GROMACS .gro file of C-alpha atoms in nm:
model
  272
    1MET     CA    1   0.840  -4.757   3.857
    2SER     CA    2   0.926  -5.060   3.655
    3ARG     CA    3   1.285  -4.957   3.576
    4LYS     CA    4   1.561  -4.758   3.744
    5GLY     CA    5   1.852  -4.556   3.616
    6GLY     CA    6   1.888  -4.360   3.293
    7PHE     CA    7   1.677  -4.368   2.985
    8SER     CA    8   1.656  -4.698   2.796
    9LYS     CA    9   1.874  -4.764   2.494
   10SER     CA   10   1.793  -4.980   2.195
   11GLN     CA   11   1.911  -5.339   2.225
   12THR     CA   12   1.947  -5.585   1.937
   13LEU     CA   13   1.726  -5.890   1.970
   14PRO     CA   14   1.861  -6.240   1.893
   15THR     CA   15   1.856  -6.329   1.527
   16ASN     CA   16   1.577  -6.560   1.420
   17ASN     CA   17   1.762  -6.803   1.191
   18LYS     CA   18   1.436  -6.935   1.051
   19SER     CA   19   1.375  -6.600   0.890
   20LYS     CA   20   1.644  -6.663   0.627
   21GLY     CA   21   1.507  -6.761   0.293
   22GLN     CA   22   1.173  -6.590   0.357
   23SER     CA   23   1.051  -6.307   0.141
   24GLY     CA   24   1.222  -5.972   0.196
   25GLY     CA   25   1.577  -6.074   0.103
   26GLY     CA   26   1.643  -6.291   0.409
   27ARG     CA   27   1.654  -6.003   0.660
   28SER     CA   28   1.703  -6.113   1.020
   29LEU     CA   29   1.443  -5.996   1.270
   30THR     CA   30   1.658  -5.754   1.468
   31GLN     CA   31   1.486  -5.490   1.680
   32PRO     CA   32   1.481  -5.223   1.407
   33THR     CA   33   1.273  -5.446   1.179
   34ILE     CA   34   1.036  -5.533   1.463
   35VAL     CA   35   1.000  -5.168   1.552
   36ASP     CA   36   0.926  -5.090   1.190
   37ALA     CA   37   0.660  -5.359   1.183
   38PHE     CA   38   0.487  -5.288   1.512
   39GLY     CA   39   0.568  -4.921   1.578
   40GLU     CA   40   0.694  -4.995   1.930
   41GLY     CA   41   0.337  -5.067   2.026
   42SER     CA   42   0.389  -5.359   2.263
   43ALA     CA   43   0.267  -5.322   2.621
   44ALA     CA   44   0.621  -5.358   2.758
   45SER     CA   45   0.762  -5.097   2.523
   46LEU     CA   46   0.483  -4.850   2.598
   47GLU     CA   47   0.534  -4.898   2.971
   48GLU     CA   48   0.906  -4.831   2.935
   49GLN     CA   49   0.837  -4.512   2.743
   50VAL     CA   50   0.588  -4.400   3.008
   51ASP     CA   51   0.857  -4.458   3.272
   52ASP     CA   52   1.104  -4.253   3.070
   53VAL     CA   53   0.861  -3.963   3.037
   54VAL     CA   54   0.779  -3.964   3.408
   55ARG     CA   55   1.148  -3.980   3.504
   56PHE     CA   56   1.229  -3.699   3.260
   57PHE     CA   57   0.974  -3.459   3.411
   58VAL     CA   58   1.050  -3.548   3.772
   59LEU     CA   59   1.422  -3.488   3.717
   60LYS     CA   60   1.346  -3.163   3.536
   61GLY     CA   61   1.153  -3.045   3.839
   62GLY     CA   62   0.823  -2.864   3.864
   63GLU     CA   63   0.974  -2.519   3.824
   64GLN     CA   64   1.079  -2.560   3.463
   65ILE     CA   65   0.891  -2.509   3.139
   66VAL     CA   66   0.956  -2.799   2.899
   67LYS     CA   67   0.907  -2.759   2.526
   68ARG     CA   68   0.702  -3.031   2.360
   69SER     CA   69   0.979  -3.062   2.103
   70GLU     CA   70   1.224  -3.151   2.385
   71VAL     CA   71   1.011  -3.449   2.484
   72HIS     CA   72   0.995  -3.563   2.123
   73LYS     CA   73   1.371  -3.528   2.079
   74HIS     CA   74   1.513  -3.654   2.408
   75VAL     CA   75   1.254  -3.899   2.541
   76LEU     CA   76   1.018  -4.021   2.270
   77PRO     CA   77   1.205  -3.990   1.939
   78LYS     CA   78   1.048  -4.310   1.802
   79ALA     CA   79   0.706  -4.300   1.964
   80GLY     CA   80   0.540  -4.196   1.642
   81ARG     CA   81   0.164  -4.242   1.648
   82TYR     CA   82   0.187  -4.376   2.005
   83TYR     CA   83   0.311  -4.042   2.141
   84GLU     CA   84  -0.028  -3.928   2.271
   85ARG     CA   85  -0.101  -4.267   2.429
   86VAL     CA   86   0.233  -4.260   2.614
   87MET     CA   87   0.175  -3.904   2.735
   88GLU     CA   88  -0.177  -3.983   2.856
   89ARG     CA   89  -0.047  -4.267   3.071
   90ALA     CA   90   0.245  -4.057   3.196
   91VAL     CA   91  -0.001  -3.788   3.306
   92ILE     CA   92  -0.185  -4.044   3.520
   93VAL     CA   93   0.137  -4.170   3.684
   94LEU     CA   94   0.264  -3.819   3.756
   95ARG     CA   95  -0.061  -3.727   3.926
   96LYS     CA   96  -0.129  -4.045   4.124
   97VAL     CA   97   0.228  -4.125   4.227
   98TYR     CA   98   0.400  -3.786   4.248
   99GLY     CA   99   0.111  -3.543   4.301
  100PHE     CA  100   0.183  -3.344   3.983
  101ASN     CA  101  -0.041  -3.220   3.704
  102LEU     CA  102   0.126  -3.218   3.362
  103ILE     CA  103  -0.023  -2.926   3.172
  104LEU     CA  104   0.017  -2.864   2.800
  105ILE     CA  105   0.042  -2.495   2.715
  106ASP     CA  106  -0.069  -2.399   2.367
  107ALA     CA  107   0.181  -2.218   2.148
  108THR     CA  108   0.175  -1.837   2.139
  109ALA     CA  109   0.358  -1.577   1.935
  110ASN     CA  110   0.649  -1.585   2.181
  111THR     CA  111   0.631  -1.937   2.325
  112PRO     CA  112   0.627  -2.278   2.151
  113LYS     CA  113   0.389  -2.550   2.266
  114SER     CA  114   0.522  -2.654   2.607
  115TYR     CA  115   0.453  -2.849   2.926
  116ILE     CA  116   0.458  -2.735   3.286
  117LEU     CA  117   0.460  -2.964   3.588
  118SER     CA  118   0.214  -2.821   3.836
  119ASN     CA  119   0.153  -2.918   4.197
  120ALA     CA  120  -0.176  -3.111   4.212
  121LEU     CA  121  -0.207  -3.052   4.587
  122SER     CA  122  -0.393  -2.744   4.704
  123TYR     CA  123  -0.223  -2.465   4.891
  124LYS     CA  124  -0.296  -2.503   5.261
  125ASP     CA  125  -0.261  -2.261   5.548
  126ASP     CA  126  -0.009  -2.351   5.815
  127GLU     CA  127  -0.227  -2.343   6.127
  128THR     CA  128   0.078  -2.370   6.353
  129LEU     CA  129   0.205  -2.022   6.262
  130SER     CA  130   0.138  -1.729   6.492
  131ASP     CA  131   0.055  -1.384   6.356
  132ASP     CA  132   0.414  -1.272   6.412
  133GLU     CA  133   0.578  -1.558   6.221
  134VAL     CA  134   0.652  -1.584   5.852
  135PRO     CA  135   0.664  -1.925   5.676
  136GLU     CA  136   0.982  -2.034   5.502
  137ASP     CA  137   0.833  -1.983   5.158
  138ALA     CA  138   0.748  -1.617   5.209
  139ASN     CA  139   0.719  -1.560   4.835
  140LYS     CA  140   0.407  -1.777   4.837
  141ILE     CA  141   0.243  -1.510   5.052
  142LEU     CA  142   0.341  -1.241   4.803
  143LEU     CA  143   0.196  -1.446   4.518
  144MET     CA  144  -0.131  -1.507   4.703
  145LEU     CA  145  -0.168  -1.136   4.780
  146ILE     CA  146  -0.123  -1.046   4.414
  147LEU     CA  147  -0.356  -1.320   4.289
  148THR     CA  148  -0.623  -1.214   4.539
  149HIS     CA  149  -0.603  -0.854   4.422
  150ILE     CA  150  -0.626  -0.956   4.056
  151PHE     CA  151  -0.915  -1.197   4.118
  152MET     CA  152  -1.121  -0.946   4.316
  153SER     CA  153  -1.053  -0.686   4.044
  154ASN     CA  154  -1.228  -0.905   3.784
  155CYS     CA  155  -0.911  -1.088   3.681
  156SER     CA  156  -0.725  -0.804   3.511
  157VAL     CA  157  -0.544  -0.507   3.667
  158ASN     CA  158  -0.278  -0.269   3.547
  159GLU     CA  159   0.070  -0.268   3.692
  160GLY     CA  160   0.013   0.052   3.887
  161SER     CA  161  -0.284  -0.105   4.064
  162VAL     CA  162  -0.081  -0.412   4.165
  163PHE     CA  163   0.212  -0.212   4.296
  164GLY     CA  164  -0.019   0.038   4.469
  165PHE     CA  165  -0.205  -0.244   4.643
  166LEU     CA  166   0.122  -0.389   4.772
  167LYS     CA  167   0.239  -0.048   4.891
  168LYS     CA  168  -0.073  -0.022   5.108
  169LEU     CA  169   0.057  -0.338   5.275
  170ASN     CA  170   0.397  -0.172   5.331
  171ILE     CA  171   0.556  -0.362   5.043
  172ASP     CA  172   0.734  -0.112   4.816
  173VAL     CA  173   0.825  -0.318   4.511
  174ASN     CA  174   1.127  -0.098   4.433
  175VAL     CA  175   1.280  -0.115   4.781
  176ARG     CA  176   1.433  -0.426   4.937
  177HIS     CA  177   1.180  -0.572   5.179
  178PRO     CA  178   1.308  -0.762   5.487
  179VAL     CA  179   1.092  -1.062   5.393
  180PHE     CA  180   1.027  -1.043   5.018
  181GLY     CA  181   1.348  -0.879   4.896
  182ILE     CA  182   1.315  -0.674   4.575
  183ALA     CA  183   0.954  -0.766   4.503
  184LYS     CA  184   0.941  -0.611   4.157
  185GLU     CA  185   1.214  -0.840   4.024
  186TYR     CA  186   1.046  -1.147   4.167
  187ILE     CA  187   0.707  -1.047   4.027
  188THR     CA  188   0.810  -0.944   3.677
  189ASN     CA  189   1.076  -1.211   3.624
  190THR     CA  190   1.022  -1.523   3.836
  191LEU     CA  191   0.643  -1.534   3.867
  192THR     CA  192   0.592  -1.469   3.498
  193LYS     CA  193   0.859  -1.719   3.390
  194LEU     CA  194   0.699  -1.988   3.606
  195LYS     CA  195   0.355  -1.905   3.457
  196TYR     CA  196   0.203  -1.798   3.788
  197LEU     CA  197   0.139  -1.455   3.639
  198ASN     CA  198   0.066  -1.345   3.285
  199ILE     CA  199   0.171  -0.992   3.195
  200GLU     CA  200   0.049  -0.823   2.877
  201ALA     CA  201   0.094  -0.475   2.733
  202ASP     CA  202  -0.205  -0.297   2.582
  203PRO     CA  203  -0.094  -0.204   2.228
  204ALA     CA  204  -0.302   0.114   2.230
  205THR     CA  205  -0.234   0.258   2.576
  206LYS     CA  206   0.101   0.080   2.637
  207GLN     CA  207  -0.020   0.002   2.989
  208ILE     CA  208   0.090  -0.329   3.140
  209TYR     CA  209  -0.183  -0.558   3.270
  210TYR     CA  210  -0.158  -0.853   3.508
  211HIS     CA  211  -0.363  -1.173   3.490
  212TRP     CA  212  -0.352  -1.514   3.657
  213GLY     CA  213  -0.104  -1.742   3.481
  214VAL     CA  214  -0.186  -2.095   3.367
  215ARG     CA  215  -0.002  -2.251   3.662
  216SER     CA  216  -0.203  -2.046   3.913
  217GLU     CA  217  -0.526  -2.147   3.739
  218LYS     CA  218  -0.436  -2.513   3.791
  219GLU     CA  219  -0.282  -2.495   4.139
  220ILE     CA  220  -0.471  -2.229   4.331
  221SER     CA  221  -0.843  -2.244   4.405
  222LYS     CA  222  -1.049  -1.932   4.343
  223HIS     CA  223  -1.306  -2.079   4.581
  224ASP     CA  224  -1.045  -2.064   4.857
  225ILE     CA  225  -0.941  -1.711   4.761
  226LEU     CA  226  -1.303  -1.594   4.785
  227LYS     CA  227  -1.351  -1.763   5.123
  228PHE     CA  228  -1.034  -1.590   5.244
  229VAL     CA  229  -1.168  -1.250   5.135
  230CYS     CA  230  -1.498  -1.318   5.312
  231LYS     CA  231  -1.309  -1.388   5.635
  232ILE     CA  232  -1.127  -1.055   5.603
  233TYR     CA  233  -1.449  -0.857   5.555
  234LYS     CA  234  -1.633  -1.070   5.816
  235ASP     CA  235  -1.976  -0.933   5.717
  236ARG     CA  236  -1.956  -1.063   5.359
  237VAL     CA  237  -2.051  -1.394   5.200
  238PRO     CA  238  -1.943  -1.534   4.860
  239GLU     CA  239  -2.280  -1.446   4.709
  240ASN     CA  240  -2.191  -1.078   4.749
  241TRP     CA  241  -1.952  -1.122   4.455
  242ASP     CA  242  -2.150  -1.267   4.163
  243ASN     CA  243  -1.869  -1.236   3.909
  244GLN     CA  244  -1.606  -1.395   4.132
  245ILE     CA  245  -1.827  -1.686   4.236
  246GLN     CA  246  -1.901  -1.760   3.870
  247GLN     CA  247  -1.530  -1.750   3.783
  248ALA     CA  248  -1.455  -1.986   4.072
  249ARG     CA  249  -1.711  -2.235   3.944
  250GLU     CA  250  -1.578  -2.213   3.590
  251GLN     CA  251  -1.222  -2.272   3.711
  252CYS     CA  252  -1.329  -2.581   3.901
  253LEU     CA  253  -1.505  -2.725   3.596
  254ASP     CA  254  -1.211  -2.641   3.370
  255ASN     CA  255  -0.969  -2.821   3.599
  256VAL     CA  256  -1.189  -3.132   3.600
  257LYS     CA  257  -1.118  -3.222   3.959
  258ILE     CA  258  -1.267  -3.569   3.998
  259HIS     CA  259  -1.289  -3.816   4.285
  260GLU     CA  260  -1.161  -4.167   4.224
  261ASN     CA  261  -1.524  -4.278   4.207
  262GLY     CA  262  -1.585  -4.033   3.924
  263GLU     CA  263  -1.788  -3.781   4.123
  264ASN     CA  264  -1.727  -3.413   4.046
  265ILE     CA  265  -1.582  -3.246   4.356
  266CYS     CA  266  -1.622  -2.876   4.279
  267PRO     CA  267  -1.679  -2.754   4.636
  268PRO     CA  268  -1.991  -2.562   4.741
  269MET     CA  269  -1.939  -2.195   4.817
  270GLU     CA  270  -1.983  -2.187   5.193
  271THR     CA  271  -1.794  -1.979   5.445
  272GLU     CA  272  -1.673  -2.138   5.763
   0.00000   0.00000   0.00000
């Protein structure tokens, strides 16, 4: 990063004495007049604003949802027409340097337009774990189980189906589990707040339905989920699930995962 410490503050530039007597009432060229004239469009100024945006999101942490209005107010109050250019460059830095995807979530009836900082690195199995061990982040296992069930159920299931599926795995969502704790609270509060799950109520039937959240769509590969399911069934291949394989391909294209050389890297559907 080009600067360290807190966010930059406006500094007054030296007065240009030759400006006196020129048109405009003899105003000295302090920073405000330069900003007015050039819209903070210099390369140095843009780079500083990019640094501020990157620092802001890194300090916020990847678990928080950040309103677009917060960025305008606290980081880029004077960016004006350069706002989108600054954000585009900040997105590149966050991904290449910190391994984060900055995702803009469109406004809904209940949520203003916001950003989430998503892990750009794929989930990977810990090959060093034995069958009897549980990784430190046990809640990741719970999330992956739920996402797998939703995905293999054509991406939408009611709440009873989710909880029933977990109960078959000896996870009663209403009883404290030795590994996952009170799973229902974690599912309905934390996973939805962090945009890993999207929960909607059917206005006609009042049933609650679960879908993949926007963060899961960006962080977790449906290709990998389908390969995992094939390993469980052993006698199945991805082609046995036409709908799921199509959704996996669409997700890969939507996420625009590109090599540095520009080649599309949507992986082929092959089991190991």
